[in-house]
Amino acid sequence: MRILVANDDGIHARGILTLAETLSEEHDVFVVAPDVEQSAMAHALTLHRPLRVKEVDLDFPVQQAFSVSGTPSDCVKIALSVLLKGENIDLVVSGINHGPNLGCDVLYSGTVSAALEGAINGLPSIAVSLVNGGEKMAEFSHGATFIRDFLPMAVAMGFPQKSVLNVNIPAISRSEFAGVKIAELGMRMYTDTYEKRIDPRGQTYYWLAGEIVDDSEEPESDVEAIRNNMVAITPIHFNLTHHKELDQLRKNMDNILDSLLSPAP
């Protein structure tokens, strides 16, 4: 296959380099990624400054590699529209992220949004994250080989339309995986803590910190799967309509809307 690899940790991050090198053993790989780290950029696009693109020579053979002075979504958008136009890309894989993207993380994640940009463009797309990827000695190779071996199975079973497979991989060797769980998003939440500081010029600024709220999880959630040393795979899509509530809200609102739209007495 012809695979576009992107991420949000930057083109020189170990996660993307390990993934791209592993996939290039069996596929034609193109890498387009931010020139610097763009974590937690969600689906932001660069609108008020120019995008700078530079071709990059990686230490292993890929078809082409580019760094972009923009967000993860910028990278996939410009790759498909300009840089790789005519290359007939078959698949977008974003990652391997330096840390998990579980539960509510997906709302902020540049890794997931890069994959979603692929899905918006009608391409099968996967977001990949390693649970302890932020640690200095994190090992990305077992996650990369899992994705390499998983790809033909995913293609054979068919990707959900306009959706992303969000894959979280536990920080253990493949021989220690307890299995693969098709999971729903959990409720992984954080406490929001802002540290107030003073810069050298006497100006006040704030630094976002916070900790994970370790609540109990539903047994079918991605958070619980990772706790049990399982690979968690969750299909997600960009249509945020809450379909279960749609009909009920319509019923409840009918009378209210009629009165709101009626002419004033």
PDB file of C-alpha atoms in Angstrom:
ATOM      1  CA  MET A   1       0.000   0.000   0.000  1.00  0.00           C
ATOM      2  CA  ARG A   2       0.914   3.659  -0.341  1.00  0.00           C
ATOM      3  CA  ILE A   3       0.768   5.067   3.181  1.00  0.00           C
ATOM      4  CA  LEU A   4       0.906   8.640   4.445  1.00  0.00           C
ATOM      5  CA  VAL A   5       2.430   8.773   7.936  1.00  0.00           C
ATOM      6  CA  ALA A   6       1.872  11.867  10.098  1.00  0.00           C
ATOM      7  CA  ASN A   7       1.965  12.762  13.795  1.00  0.00           C
ATOM      8  CA  ASP A   8       1.836  15.626  16.294  1.00  0.00           C
ATOM      9  CA  ASP A   9       5.166  15.087  18.083  1.00  0.00           C
ATOM     10  CA  GLY A  10       7.211  16.360  15.155  1.00  0.00           C
ATOM     11  CA  ILE A  11       8.958  14.734  12.228  1.00  0.00           C
ATOM     12  CA  HIS A  12      12.051  13.818  14.264  1.00  0.00           C
ATOM     13  CA  ALA A  13      10.150  12.150  17.123  1.00  0.00           C
ATOM     14  CA  ARG A  14      11.104   8.550  17.809  1.00  0.00           C
ATOM     15  CA  GLY A  15       7.514   7.354  17.532  1.00  0.00           C
ATOM     16  CA  ILE A  16       6.984   8.458  13.938  1.00  0.00           C
ATOM     17  CA  LEU A  17      10.462   7.411  12.838  1.00  0.00           C
ATOM     18  CA  THR A  18       9.999   3.902  14.266  1.00  0.00           C
ATOM     19  CA  LEU A  19       6.553   3.583  12.696  1.00  0.00           C
ATOM     20  CA  ALA A  20       7.614   4.880   9.273  1.00  0.00           C
ATOM     21  CA  GLU A  21      10.711   2.688   9.141  1.00  0.00           C
ATOM     22  CA  THR A  22       8.751  -0.413  10.144  1.00  0.00           C
ATOM     23  CA  LEU A  23       5.952   0.199   7.622  1.00  0.00           C
ATOM     24  CA  SER A  24       8.467   0.949   4.859  1.00  0.00           C
ATOM     25  CA  GLU A  25       9.653  -2.661   5.061  1.00  0.00           C
ATOM     26  CA  GLU A  26       6.433  -3.742   3.304  1.00  0.00           C
ATOM     27  CA  HIS A  27       4.818  -0.560   1.921  1.00  0.00           C
ATOM     28  CA  ASP A  28       5.513   2.680   0.058  1.00  0.00           C
ATOM     29  CA  VAL A  29       5.671   5.233   2.860  1.00  0.00           C
ATOM     30  CA  PHE A  30       5.386   9.019   2.630  1.00  0.00           C
ATOM     31  CA  VAL A  31       6.025  11.098   5.762  1.00  0.00           C
ATOM     32  CA  VAL A  32       4.535  14.572   6.259  1.00  0.00           C
ATOM     33  CA  ALA A  33       4.731  15.865   9.822  1.00  0.00           C
ATOM     34  CA  PRO A  34       5.168  19.080  11.825  1.00  0.00           C
ATOM     35  CA  ASP A  35       8.652  20.557  12.004  1.00  0.00           C
ATOM     36  CA  VAL A  36       8.285  20.908  15.787  1.00  0.00           C
ATOM     37  CA  GLU A  37       6.048  19.317  18.415  1.00  0.00           C
ATOM     38  CA  GLN A  38       2.355  20.214  17.979  1.00  0.00           C
ATOM     39  CA  SER A  39       0.756  18.153  20.743  1.00  0.00           C
ATOM     40  CA  ALA A  40      -2.810  18.965  21.874  1.00  0.00           C
ATOM     41  CA  MET A  41      -3.473  21.096  18.789  1.00  0.00           C
ATOM     42  CA  ALA A  42      -6.675  19.119  18.091  1.00  0.00           C
ATOM     43  CA  HIS A  43      -7.957  19.956  14.578  1.00  0.00           C
ATOM     44  CA  ALA A  44      -6.477  23.442  14.372  1.00  0.00           C
ATOM     45  CA  LEU A  45      -5.494  24.830  10.963  1.00  0.00           C
ATOM     46  CA  THR A  46      -2.978  27.561  10.168  1.00  0.00           C
ATOM     47  CA  LEU A  47      -4.852  30.503   8.635  1.00  0.00           C
ATOM     48  CA  HIS A  48      -2.937  33.665   9.544  1.00  0.00           C
ATOM     49  CA  ARG A  49       0.645  32.862   8.615  1.00  0.00           C
ATOM     50  CA  PRO A  50       2.302  31.028   5.704  1.00  0.00           C
ATOM     51  CA  LEU A  51       3.116  27.325   5.847  1.00  0.00           C
ATOM     52  CA  ARG A  52       6.762  26.478   5.257  1.00  0.00           C
ATOM     53  CA  VAL A  53       7.480  23.061   3.762  1.00  0.00           C
ATOM     54  CA  LYS A  54      10.900  21.429   3.648  1.00  0.00           C
ATOM     55  CA  GLU A  55      11.875  18.083   2.179  1.00  0.00           C
ATOM     56  CA  VAL A  56      13.675  15.994   4.773  1.00  0.00           C
ATOM     57  CA  ASP A  57      16.210  13.188   4.332  1.00  0.00           C
ATOM     58  CA  LEU A  58      15.488  10.482   6.922  1.00  0.00           C
ATOM     59  CA  ASP A  59      18.004   7.829   7.956  1.00  0.00           C
ATOM     60  CA  PHE A  60      16.005   5.041   6.283  1.00  0.00           C
ATOM     61  CA  PRO A  61      14.360   4.695   2.862  1.00  0.00           C
ATOM     62  CA  VAL A  62      10.901   6.226   2.372  1.00  0.00           C
ATOM     63  CA  GLN A  63       9.347   7.532  -0.819  1.00  0.00           C
ATOM     64  CA  GLN A  64       9.408  11.155   0.376  1.00  0.00           C
ATOM     65  CA  ALA A  65       9.439  13.034   3.675  1.00  0.00           C
ATOM     66  CA  PHE A  66       8.424  16.635   4.375  1.00  0.00           C
ATOM     67  CA  SER A  67       8.360  18.821   7.467  1.00  0.00           C
ATOM     68  CA  VAL A  68       5.628  21.460   7.705  1.00  0.00           C
ATOM     69  CA  SER A  69       5.559  24.559   9.912  1.00  0.00           C
ATOM     70  CA  GLY A  70       1.975  23.889  10.910  1.00  0.00           C
ATOM     71  CA  THR A  71      -0.398  21.663  12.801  1.00  0.00           C
ATOM     72  CA  PRO A  72      -0.995  17.916  12.331  1.00  0.00           C
ATOM     73  CA  SER A  73      -4.179  18.653  10.375  1.00  0.00           C
ATOM     74  CA  ASP A  74      -2.245  21.105   8.184  1.00  0.00           C
ATOM     75  CA  CYS A  75       0.229  18.325   7.418  1.00  0.00           C
ATOM     76  CA  VAL A  76      -2.355  15.836   6.161  1.00  0.00           C
ATOM     77  CA  LYS A  77      -4.363  18.487   4.334  1.00  0.00           C
ATOM     78  CA  ILE A  78      -1.387  19.911   2.428  1.00  0.00           C
ATOM     79  CA  ALA A  79       0.015  16.434   1.813  1.00  0.00           C
ATOM     80  CA  LEU A  80      -3.157  15.209   0.116  1.00  0.00           C
ATOM     81  CA  SER A  81      -3.918  18.490  -1.670  1.00  0.00           C
ATOM     82  CA  VAL A  82      -0.448  19.523  -2.844  1.00  0.00           C
ATOM     83  CA  LEU A  83       2.665  17.607  -1.810  1.00  0.00           C
ATOM     84  CA  LEU A  84       1.453  14.093  -2.648  1.00  0.00           C
ATOM     85  CA  LYS A  85      -1.291  14.953  -5.102  1.00  0.00           C
ATOM     86  CA  GLY A  86      -1.367  12.208  -7.727  1.00  0.00           C
ATOM     87  CA  GLU A  87       0.431   9.680  -5.501  1.00  0.00           C
ATOM     88  CA  ASN A  88      -2.810   7.723  -4.911  1.00  0.00           C
ATOM     89  CA  ILE A  89      -2.416   7.391  -1.158  1.00  0.00           C
ATOM     90  CA  ASP A  90      -4.294   4.342   0.160  1.00  0.00           C
ATOM     91  CA  LEU A  91      -4.131   4.906   3.901  1.00  0.00           C
ATOM     92  CA  VAL A  92      -3.246   7.472   6.565  1.00  0.00           C
ATOM     93  CA  VAL A  93      -1.509   6.367   9.772  1.00  0.00           C
ATOM     94  CA  SER A  94      -0.862   8.967  12.470  1.00  0.00           C
ATOM     95  CA  GLY A  95       1.591   8.293  15.282  1.00  0.00           C
ATOM     96  CA  ILE A  96       3.056   6.641  17.145  1.00  0.00           C
ATOM     97  CA  ASN A  97       2.045   9.250  19.711  1.00  0.00           C
ATOM     98  CA  HIS A  98       4.280   9.793  22.727  1.00  0.00           C
ATOM     99  CA  GLY A  99       1.585   8.932  25.252  1.00  0.00           C
ATOM    100  CA  PRO A 100      -1.981   7.582  25.271  1.00  0.00           C
ATOM    101  CA  ASN A 101      -5.031   9.005  23.522  1.00  0.00           C
ATOM    102  CA  LEU A 102      -7.785   7.484  25.633  1.00  0.00           C
ATOM    103  CA  GLY A 103     -11.280   8.724  26.398  1.00  0.00           C
ATOM    104  CA  CYS A 104     -11.559  12.505  26.258  1.00  0.00           C
ATOM    105  CA  ASP A 105      -7.940  12.796  25.094  1.00  0.00           C
ATOM    106  CA  VAL A 106      -9.198  12.381  21.527  1.00  0.00           C
ATOM    107  CA  LEU A 107     -10.869  15.819  21.670  1.00  0.00           C
ATOM    108  CA  TYR A 108      -7.491  17.527  22.115  1.00  0.00           C
ATOM    109  CA  SER A 109      -5.185  15.135  20.298  1.00  0.00           C
ATOM    110  CA  GLY A 110      -3.270  16.274  17.237  1.00  0.00           C
ATOM    111  CA  THR A 111      -2.483  12.637  16.504  1.00  0.00           C
ATOM    112  CA  VAL A 112      -6.164  11.733  16.285  1.00  0.00           C
ATOM    113  CA  SER A 113      -6.988  14.890  14.317  1.00  0.00           C
ATOM    114  CA  ALA A 114      -4.340  14.125  11.698  1.00  0.00           C
ATOM    115  CA  ALA A 115      -6.022  10.753  11.176  1.00  0.00           C
ATOM    116  CA  LEU A 116      -9.454  12.399  11.126  1.00  0.00           C
ATOM    117  CA  GLU A 117      -8.240  14.694   8.334  1.00  0.00           C
ATOM    118  CA  GLY A 118      -7.467  11.571   6.337  1.00  0.00           C
ATOM    119  CA  ALA A 119     -10.948  10.230   7.048  1.00  0.00           C
ATOM    120  CA  ILE A 120     -12.521  13.540   6.003  1.00  0.00           C
ATOM    121  CA  ASN A 121     -10.758  13.067   2.677  1.00  0.00           C
ATOM    122  CA  GLY A 122     -12.281   9.599   2.332  1.00  0.00           C
ATOM    123  CA  LEU A 123      -9.175   7.581   3.228  1.00  0.00           C
ATOM    124  CA  PRO A 124      -8.973   4.710   5.710  1.00  0.00           C
ATOM    125  CA  SER A 125      -7.154   6.178   8.698  1.00  0.00           C
ATOM    126  CA  ILE A 126      -5.564   4.966  11.910  1.00  0.00           C
ATOM    127  CA  ALA A 127      -4.314   6.898  14.958  1.00  0.00           C
ATOM    128  CA  VAL A 128      -1.721   5.060  17.057  1.00  0.00           C
ATOM    129  CA  SER A 129      -0.562   5.898  20.584  1.00  0.00           C
ATOM    130  CA  LEU A 130       1.832   4.268  23.041  1.00  0.00           C
ATOM    131  CA  VAL A 131       0.775   4.503  26.671  1.00  0.00           C
ATOM    132  CA  ASN A 132       4.207   5.357  28.096  1.00  0.00           C
ATOM    133  CA  GLY A 133       5.488   7.049  24.947  1.00  0.00           C
ATOM    134  CA  GLY A 134       6.419  10.201  26.834  1.00  0.00           C
ATOM    135  CA  GLU A 135       8.999   8.431  28.963  1.00  0.00           C
ATOM    136  CA  LYS A 136      12.661   8.867  28.044  1.00  0.00           C
ATOM    137  CA  MET A 137      13.326   5.176  27.447  1.00  0.00           C
ATOM    138  CA  ALA A 138       9.965   4.352  25.826  1.00  0.00           C
ATOM    139  CA  GLU A 139      10.089   1.485  23.334  1.00  0.00           C
ATOM    140  CA  PHE A 140       8.062   2.086  20.158  1.00  0.00           C
ATOM    141  CA  SER A 141       9.101  -0.965  18.134  1.00  0.00           C
ATOM    142  CA  HIS A 142       6.472  -3.353  19.509  1.00  0.00           C
ATOM    143  CA  GLY A 143       3.724  -0.864  18.688  1.00  0.00           C
ATOM    144  CA  ALA A 144       5.087  -0.324  15.182  1.00  0.00           C
ATOM    145  CA  THR A 145       5.259  -4.040  14.403  1.00  0.00           C
ATOM    146  CA  PHE A 146       1.746  -4.531  15.769  1.00  0.00           C
ATOM    147  CA  ILE A 147       0.409  -1.876  13.376  1.00  0.00           C
ATOM    148  CA  ARG A 148       2.380  -3.369  10.481  1.00  0.00           C
ATOM    149  CA  ASP A 149       0.834  -6.785  11.122  1.00  0.00           C
ATOM    150  CA  PHE A 150      -2.621  -5.337  11.833  1.00  0.00           C
ATOM    151  CA  LEU A 151      -2.915  -3.325   8.602  1.00  0.00           C
ATOM    152  CA  PRO A 152      -3.744  -6.167   6.188  1.00  0.00           C
ATOM    153  CA  MET A 153      -6.365  -7.487   8.619  1.00  0.00           C
ATOM    154  CA  ALA A 154      -7.919  -4.027   8.975  1.00  0.00           C
ATOM    155  CA  VAL A 155      -8.050  -3.573   5.212  1.00  0.00           C
ATOM    156  CA  ALA A 156      -9.542  -7.036   4.715  1.00  0.00           C
ATOM    157  CA  MET A 157     -12.354  -6.474   7.226  1.00  0.00           C
ATOM    158  CA  GLY A 158     -13.076  -2.998   5.836  1.00  0.00           C
ATOM    159  CA  PHE A 159     -12.729   0.393   7.491  1.00  0.00           C
ATOM    160  CA  PRO A 160     -15.809   2.222   8.784  1.00  0.00           C
ATOM    161  CA  GLN A 161     -16.640   5.077   6.405  1.00  0.00           C
ATOM    162  CA  LYS A 162     -15.460   8.564   7.393  1.00  0.00           C
ATOM    163  CA  SER A 163     -14.037   7.124  10.602  1.00  0.00           C
ATOM    164  CA  VAL A 164     -10.732   6.529  12.331  1.00  0.00           C
ATOM    165  CA  LEU A 165      -9.518   3.475  14.195  1.00  0.00           C
ATOM    166  CA  ASN A 166      -8.001   4.889  17.376  1.00  0.00           C
ATOM    167  CA  VAL A 167      -5.414   2.388  18.602  1.00  0.00           C
ATOM    168  CA  ASN A 168      -3.820   2.560  22.054  1.00  0.00           C
ATOM    169  CA  ILE A 169      -1.007   0.159  22.788  1.00  0.00           C
ATOM    170  CA  PRO A 170       0.118  -0.864  26.301  1.00  0.00           C
ATOM    171  CA  ALA A 171       3.719  -0.260  27.282  1.00  0.00           C
ATOM    172  CA  ILE A 172       4.733  -3.908  27.337  1.00  0.00           C
ATOM    173  CA  SER A 173       6.228  -6.348  24.864  1.00  0.00           C
ATOM    174  CA  ARG A 174       3.924  -8.031  22.346  1.00  0.00           C
ATOM    175  CA  SER A 175       4.380 -11.365  24.072  1.00  0.00           C
ATOM    176  CA  GLU A 176       2.795  -9.792  27.175  1.00  0.00           C
ATOM    177  CA  PHE A 177      -0.289  -8.415  25.408  1.00  0.00           C
ATOM    178  CA  ALA A 178      -3.402  -9.864  27.049  1.00  0.00           C
ATOM    179  CA  GLY A 179      -5.357  -9.483  23.816  1.00  0.00           C
ATOM    180  CA  VAL A 180      -7.016  -6.918  21.588  1.00  0.00           C
ATOM    181  CA  LYS A 181     -10.185  -5.143  22.757  1.00  0.00           C
ATOM    182  CA  ILE A 182     -12.664  -3.382  20.481  1.00  0.00           C
ATOM    183  CA  ALA A 183     -13.566  -0.715  23.007  1.00  0.00           C
ATOM    184  CA  GLU A 184     -15.646   2.397  23.470  1.00  0.00           C
ATOM    185  CA  LEU A 185     -14.115   5.669  24.592  1.00  0.00           C
ATOM    186  CA  GLY A 186     -13.814   5.879  28.344  1.00  0.00           C
ATOM    187  CA  MET A 187     -14.125   8.919  30.599  1.00  0.00           C
ATOM    188  CA  ARG A 188     -10.442   9.678  31.161  1.00  0.00           C
ATOM    189  CA  MET A 189     -10.503  13.170  32.652  1.00  0.00           C
ATOM    190  CA  TYR A 190      -8.014  15.601  34.150  1.00  0.00           C
ATOM    191  CA  THR A 191      -8.074  18.117  36.965  1.00  0.00           C
ATOM    192  CA  ASP A 192      -7.317  21.558  35.538  1.00  0.00           C
ATOM    193  CA  THR A 193      -4.592  23.260  37.535  1.00  0.00           C
ATOM    194  CA  TYR A 194      -3.008  26.523  36.449  1.00  0.00           C
ATOM    195  CA  GLU A 195       0.229  27.570  38.123  1.00  0.00           C
ATOM    196  CA  LYS A 196       0.553  31.341  38.390  1.00  0.00           C
ATOM    197  CA  ARG A 197       4.095  32.531  37.731  1.00  0.00           C
ATOM    198  CA  ILE A 198       6.018  35.751  37.140  1.00  0.00           C
ATOM    199  CA  ASP A 199       8.361  36.086  34.168  1.00  0.00           C
ATOM    200  CA  PRO A 200      11.770  37.877  34.355  1.00  0.00           C
ATOM    201  CA  ARG A 201      10.088  41.140  33.276  1.00  0.00           C
ATOM    202  CA  GLY A 202       7.585  41.015  36.109  1.00  0.00           C
ATOM    203  CA  GLN A 203       4.628  39.956  33.980  1.00  0.00           C
ATOM    204  CA  THR A 204       2.149  37.342  35.193  1.00  0.00           C
ATOM    205  CA  TYR A 205       1.636  34.143  33.201  1.00  0.00           C
ATOM    206  CA  TYR A 206      -0.066  30.810  33.791  1.00  0.00           C
ATOM    207  CA  TRP A 207       1.140  27.251  33.168  1.00  0.00           C
ATOM    208  CA  LEU A 208      -1.440  24.489  32.680  1.00  0.00           C
ATOM    209  CA  ALA A 209      -0.735  21.423  34.800  1.00  0.00           C
ATOM    210  CA  GLY A 210      -3.287  19.030  36.280  1.00  0.00           C
ATOM    211  CA  GLU A 211      -3.493  15.319  36.957  1.00  0.00           C
ATOM    212  CA  ILE A 212      -5.536  12.408  35.652  1.00  0.00           C
ATOM    213  CA  VAL A 213      -8.713  11.684  37.581  1.00  0.00           C
ATOM    214  CA  ASP A 214      -8.452   7.948  38.220  1.00  0.00           C
ATOM    215  CA  ASP A 215     -12.147   7.081  38.246  1.00  0.00           C
ATOM    216  CA  SER A 216     -13.553   3.591  37.820  1.00  0.00           C
ATOM    217  CA  GLU A 217     -14.263   2.741  34.195  1.00  0.00           C
ATOM    218  CA  GLU A 218     -16.848   0.770  32.280  1.00  0.00           C
ATOM    219  CA  PRO A 219     -15.540  -2.725  31.445  1.00  0.00           C
ATOM    220  CA  GLU A 220     -15.899  -2.055  27.694  1.00  0.00           C
ATOM    221  CA  SER A 221     -13.863   1.173  27.720  1.00  0.00           C
ATOM    222  CA  ASP A 222     -10.463   1.783  26.160  1.00  0.00           C
ATOM    223  CA  VAL A 223      -9.129   2.926  29.548  1.00  0.00           C
ATOM    224  CA  GLU A 224     -10.057  -0.386  31.152  1.00  0.00           C
ATOM    225  CA  ALA A 225      -8.590  -2.350  28.244  1.00  0.00           C
ATOM    226  CA  ILE A 226      -5.221  -0.639  28.711  1.00  0.00           C
ATOM    227  CA  ARG A 227      -5.353  -1.287  32.457  1.00  0.00           C
ATOM    228  CA  ASN A 228      -5.710  -4.968  31.601  1.00  0.00           C
ATOM    229  CA  ASN A 229      -2.702  -4.920  29.228  1.00  0.00           C
ATOM    230  CA  MET A 230      -4.844  -5.138  26.112  1.00  0.00           C
ATOM    231  CA  VAL A 231      -4.507  -3.194  22.871  1.00  0.00           C
ATOM    232  CA  ALA A 232      -7.577  -0.925  22.669  1.00  0.00           C
ATOM    233  CA  ILE A 233      -9.122  -0.183  19.256  1.00  0.00           C
ATOM    234  CA  THR A 234     -11.962   2.330  19.071  1.00  0.00           C
ATOM    235  CA  PRO A 235     -13.746   3.503  15.932  1.00  0.00           C
ATOM    236  CA  ILE A 236     -14.392   7.248  16.137  1.00  0.00           C
ATOM    237  CA  HIS A 237     -15.815   9.725  13.643  1.00  0.00           C
ATOM    238  CA  PHE A 238     -16.179  13.462  13.202  1.00  0.00           C
ATOM    239  CA  ASN A 239     -19.988  13.532  13.139  1.00  0.00           C
ATOM    240  CA  LEU A 240     -20.601  14.609  16.727  1.00  0.00           C
ATOM    241  CA  THR A 241     -24.378  14.263  16.568  1.00  0.00           C
ATOM    242  CA  HIS A 242     -25.701  12.459  19.654  1.00  0.00           C
ATOM    243  CA  HIS A 243     -28.078  10.195  17.744  1.00  0.00           C
ATOM    244  CA  LYS A 244     -29.579   8.537  20.833  1.00  0.00           C
ATOM    245  CA  GLU A 245     -30.780  11.920  22.072  1.00  0.00           C
ATOM    246  CA  LEU A 246     -31.785  13.325  18.690  1.00  0.00           C
ATOM    247  CA  ASP A 247     -35.364  12.001  18.496  1.00  0.00           C
ATOM    248  CA  GLN A 248     -36.100  12.736  22.148  1.00  0.00           C
ATOM    249  CA  LEU A 249     -34.854  16.292  21.817  1.00  0.00           C
ATOM    250  CA  ARG A 250     -36.985  16.783  18.713  1.00  0.00           C
ATOM    251  CA  LYS A 251     -40.071  15.630  20.621  1.00  0.00           C
ATOM    252  CA  ASN A 252     -39.325  17.814  23.612  1.00  0.00           C
ATOM    253  CA  MET A 253     -38.609  20.865  21.511  1.00  0.00           C
ATOM    254  CA  ASP A 254     -41.542  20.718  19.073  1.00  0.00           C
ATOM    255  CA  ASN A 255     -43.992  22.616  21.269  1.00  0.00           C
ATOM    256  CA  ILE A 256     -41.365  25.055  22.508  1.00  0.00           C
ATOM    257  CA  LEU A 257     -40.177  25.874  18.996  1.00  0.00           C
ATOM    258  CA  ASP A 258     -43.750  26.347  17.788  1.00  0.00           C
ATOM    259  CA  SER A 259     -44.327  28.958  20.480  1.00  0.00           C
ATOM    260  CA  LEU A 260     -41.012  30.667  19.793  1.00  0.00           C
ATOM    261  CA  LEU A 261     -41.765  30.953  16.072  1.00  0.00           C
ATOM    262  CA  SER A 262     -45.353  32.125  16.558  1.00  0.00           C
ATOM    263  CA  PRO A 263     -45.982  35.838  15.902  1.00  0.00           C
ATOM    264  CA  ALA A 264     -45.927  37.987  19.011  1.00  0.00           C
ATOM    265  CA  PRO A 265     -49.456  38.978  20.224  1.00  0.00           C
TER     266      PRO A 265
END
